[in-house]
PDB file of C-alpha atoms in Angstrom:
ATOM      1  CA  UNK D   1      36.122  -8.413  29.709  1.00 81.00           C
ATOM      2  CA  UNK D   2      35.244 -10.088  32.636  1.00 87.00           C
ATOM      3  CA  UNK D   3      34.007 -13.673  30.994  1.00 89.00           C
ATOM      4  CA  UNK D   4      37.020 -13.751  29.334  1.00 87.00           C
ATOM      5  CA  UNK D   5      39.403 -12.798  32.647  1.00 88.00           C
ATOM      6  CA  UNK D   6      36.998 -16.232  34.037  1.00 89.00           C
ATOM      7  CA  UNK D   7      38.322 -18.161  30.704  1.00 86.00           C
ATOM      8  CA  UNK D   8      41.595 -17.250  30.974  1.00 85.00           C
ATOM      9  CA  UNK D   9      42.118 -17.559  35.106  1.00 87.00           C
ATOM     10  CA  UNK D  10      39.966 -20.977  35.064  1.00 89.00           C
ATOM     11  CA  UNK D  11      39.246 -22.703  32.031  1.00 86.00           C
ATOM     12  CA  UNK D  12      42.461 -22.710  30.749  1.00 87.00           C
ATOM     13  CA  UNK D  13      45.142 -23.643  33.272  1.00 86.00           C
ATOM     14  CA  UNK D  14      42.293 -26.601  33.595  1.00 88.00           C
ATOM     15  CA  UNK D  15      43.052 -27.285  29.797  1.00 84.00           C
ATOM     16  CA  UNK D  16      46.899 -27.307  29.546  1.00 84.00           C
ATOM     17  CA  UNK D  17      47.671 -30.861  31.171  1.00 85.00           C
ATOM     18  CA  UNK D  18      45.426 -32.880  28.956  1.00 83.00           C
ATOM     19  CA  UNK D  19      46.879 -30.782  25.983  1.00 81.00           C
ATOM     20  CA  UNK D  20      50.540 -31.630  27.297  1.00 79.00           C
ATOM     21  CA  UNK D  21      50.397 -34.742  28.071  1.00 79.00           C
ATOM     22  CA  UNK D  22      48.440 -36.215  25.634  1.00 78.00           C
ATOM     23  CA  UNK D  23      48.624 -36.001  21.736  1.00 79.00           C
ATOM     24  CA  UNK D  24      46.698 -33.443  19.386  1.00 78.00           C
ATOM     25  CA  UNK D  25      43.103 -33.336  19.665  1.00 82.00           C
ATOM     26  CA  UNK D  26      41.392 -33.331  16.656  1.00 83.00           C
ATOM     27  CA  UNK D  27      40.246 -30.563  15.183  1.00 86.00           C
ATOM     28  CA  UNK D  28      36.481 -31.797  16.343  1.00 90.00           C
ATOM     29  CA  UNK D  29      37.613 -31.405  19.967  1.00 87.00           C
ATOM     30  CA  UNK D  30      39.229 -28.168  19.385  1.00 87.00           C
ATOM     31  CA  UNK D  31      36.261 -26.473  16.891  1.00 90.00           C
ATOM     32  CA  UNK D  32      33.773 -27.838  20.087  1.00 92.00           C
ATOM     33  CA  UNK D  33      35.781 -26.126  23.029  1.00 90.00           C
ATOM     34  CA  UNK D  34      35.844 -22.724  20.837  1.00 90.00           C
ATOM     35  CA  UNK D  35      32.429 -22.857  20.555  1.00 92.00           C
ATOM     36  CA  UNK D  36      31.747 -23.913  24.194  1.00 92.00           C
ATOM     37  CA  UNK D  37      33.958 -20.533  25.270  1.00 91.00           C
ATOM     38  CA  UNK D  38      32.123 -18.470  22.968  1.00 91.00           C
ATOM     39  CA  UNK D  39      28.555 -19.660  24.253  1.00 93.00           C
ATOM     40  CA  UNK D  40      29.945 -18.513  28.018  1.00 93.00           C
ATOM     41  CA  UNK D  41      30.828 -15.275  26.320  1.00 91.00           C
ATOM     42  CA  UNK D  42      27.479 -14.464  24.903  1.00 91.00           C
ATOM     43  CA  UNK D  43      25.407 -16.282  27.099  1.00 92.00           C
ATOM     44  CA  UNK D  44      24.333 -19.010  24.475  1.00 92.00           C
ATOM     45  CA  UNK D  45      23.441 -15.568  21.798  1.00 92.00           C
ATOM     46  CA  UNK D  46      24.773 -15.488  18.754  1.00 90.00           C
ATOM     47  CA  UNK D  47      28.328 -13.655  18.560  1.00 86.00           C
ATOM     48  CA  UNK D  48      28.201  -9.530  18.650  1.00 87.00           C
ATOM     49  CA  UNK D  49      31.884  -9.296  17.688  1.00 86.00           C
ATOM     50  CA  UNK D  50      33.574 -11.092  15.440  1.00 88.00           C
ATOM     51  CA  UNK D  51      35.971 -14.031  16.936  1.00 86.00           C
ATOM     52  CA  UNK D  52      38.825 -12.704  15.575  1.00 89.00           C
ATOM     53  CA  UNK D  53      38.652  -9.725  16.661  1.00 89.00           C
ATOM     54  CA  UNK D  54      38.648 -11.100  20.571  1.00 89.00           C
ATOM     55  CA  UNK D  55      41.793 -12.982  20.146  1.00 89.00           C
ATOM     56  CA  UNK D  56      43.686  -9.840  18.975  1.00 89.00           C
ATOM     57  CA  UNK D  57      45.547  -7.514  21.222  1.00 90.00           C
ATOM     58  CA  UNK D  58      44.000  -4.366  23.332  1.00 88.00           C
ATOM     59  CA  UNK D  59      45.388  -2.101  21.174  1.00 90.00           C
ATOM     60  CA  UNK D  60      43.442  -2.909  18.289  1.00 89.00           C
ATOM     61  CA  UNK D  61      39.896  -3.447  19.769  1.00 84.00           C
ATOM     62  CA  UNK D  62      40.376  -6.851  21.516  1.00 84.00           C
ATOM     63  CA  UNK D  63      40.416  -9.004  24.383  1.00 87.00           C
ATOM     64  CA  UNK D  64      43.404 -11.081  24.422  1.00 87.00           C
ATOM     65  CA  UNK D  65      41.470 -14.182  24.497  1.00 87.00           C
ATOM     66  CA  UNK D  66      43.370 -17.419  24.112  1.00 85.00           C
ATOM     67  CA  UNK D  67      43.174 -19.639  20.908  1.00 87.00           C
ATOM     68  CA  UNK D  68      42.735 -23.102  21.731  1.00 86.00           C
ATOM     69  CA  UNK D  69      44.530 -23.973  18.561  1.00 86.00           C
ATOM     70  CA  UNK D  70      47.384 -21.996  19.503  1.00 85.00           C
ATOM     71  CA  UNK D  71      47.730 -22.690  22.538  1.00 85.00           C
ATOM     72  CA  UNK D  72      48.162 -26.654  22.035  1.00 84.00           C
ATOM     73  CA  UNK D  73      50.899 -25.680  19.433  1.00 84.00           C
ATOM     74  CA  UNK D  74      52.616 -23.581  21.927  1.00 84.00           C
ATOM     75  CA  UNK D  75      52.354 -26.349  24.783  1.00 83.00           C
ATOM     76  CA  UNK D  76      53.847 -28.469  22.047  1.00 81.00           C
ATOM     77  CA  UNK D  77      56.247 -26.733  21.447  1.00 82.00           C
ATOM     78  CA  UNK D  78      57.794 -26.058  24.684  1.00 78.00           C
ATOM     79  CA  UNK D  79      58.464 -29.816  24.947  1.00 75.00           C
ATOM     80  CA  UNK D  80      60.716 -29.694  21.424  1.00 75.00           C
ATOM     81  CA  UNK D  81      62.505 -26.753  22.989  1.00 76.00           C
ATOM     82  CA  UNK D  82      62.881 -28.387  26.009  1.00 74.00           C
ATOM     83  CA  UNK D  83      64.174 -31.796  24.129  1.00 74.00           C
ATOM     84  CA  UNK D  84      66.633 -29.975  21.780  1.00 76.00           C
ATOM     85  CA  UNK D  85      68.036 -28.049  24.949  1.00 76.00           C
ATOM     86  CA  UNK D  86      71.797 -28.573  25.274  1.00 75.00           C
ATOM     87  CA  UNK D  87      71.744 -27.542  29.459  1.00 78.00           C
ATOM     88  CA  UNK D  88      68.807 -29.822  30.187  1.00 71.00           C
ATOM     89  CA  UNK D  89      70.308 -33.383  31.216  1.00 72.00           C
ATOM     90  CA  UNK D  90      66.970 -34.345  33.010  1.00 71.00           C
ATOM     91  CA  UNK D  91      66.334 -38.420  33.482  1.00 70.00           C
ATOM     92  CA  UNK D  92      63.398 -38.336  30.894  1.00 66.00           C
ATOM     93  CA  UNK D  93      65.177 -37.170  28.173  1.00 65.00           C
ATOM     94  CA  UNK D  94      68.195 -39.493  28.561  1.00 65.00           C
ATOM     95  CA  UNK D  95      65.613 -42.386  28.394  1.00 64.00           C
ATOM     96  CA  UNK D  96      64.142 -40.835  25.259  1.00 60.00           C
ATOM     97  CA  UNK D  97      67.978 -41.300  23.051  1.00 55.00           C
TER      98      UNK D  97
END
């Protein structure tokens, strides 16, 4: 639990301004980060529990850990909710129309 409190609190919030302001990584990138997490987790071992099992809730055995793959779409798309917004009238999206 701890490794992945030190993934979420520091390797993450490190992640989220490449993946909003640049485009999608490929799947390369994103397939090489998991695996990079996972090696922290298990101290370069091979895996003990299966990976989806860590990225499901507490309640049913897991660890809450972030999907990398998920988490781009997300970032992604809190910009299209942002755009579409009615109430925002912010300068960058009147340059955007």
């Amino acid at each position: 639990m701890g490794k992945v409190t030190v993934i979420k609190t520091f390797a993450i919030p490190k992640l989220m301004y490449p993946f909003t302001v640049f485009e999608n990584p490929n799947i390369t990138i994103c397939n090489n980060l998991t695996t990079e997490i996972f090696k922290f987790i298990w101290d370069n071992k091979p895996d003990k529990i299966k990976r989806d099992i860590l990225y499901q809730k507490y309640e049913y055995g897991g660890l809450k850990l972030t999907k990398i793959e998920n988490l781009i779409n997300t970032v992604k798309a809190g910009w299209a909710k942002r755009y579409l917004d009615q109430n925002n009238k912010n300068s960058w999206k009147n340059s955007l129309i």
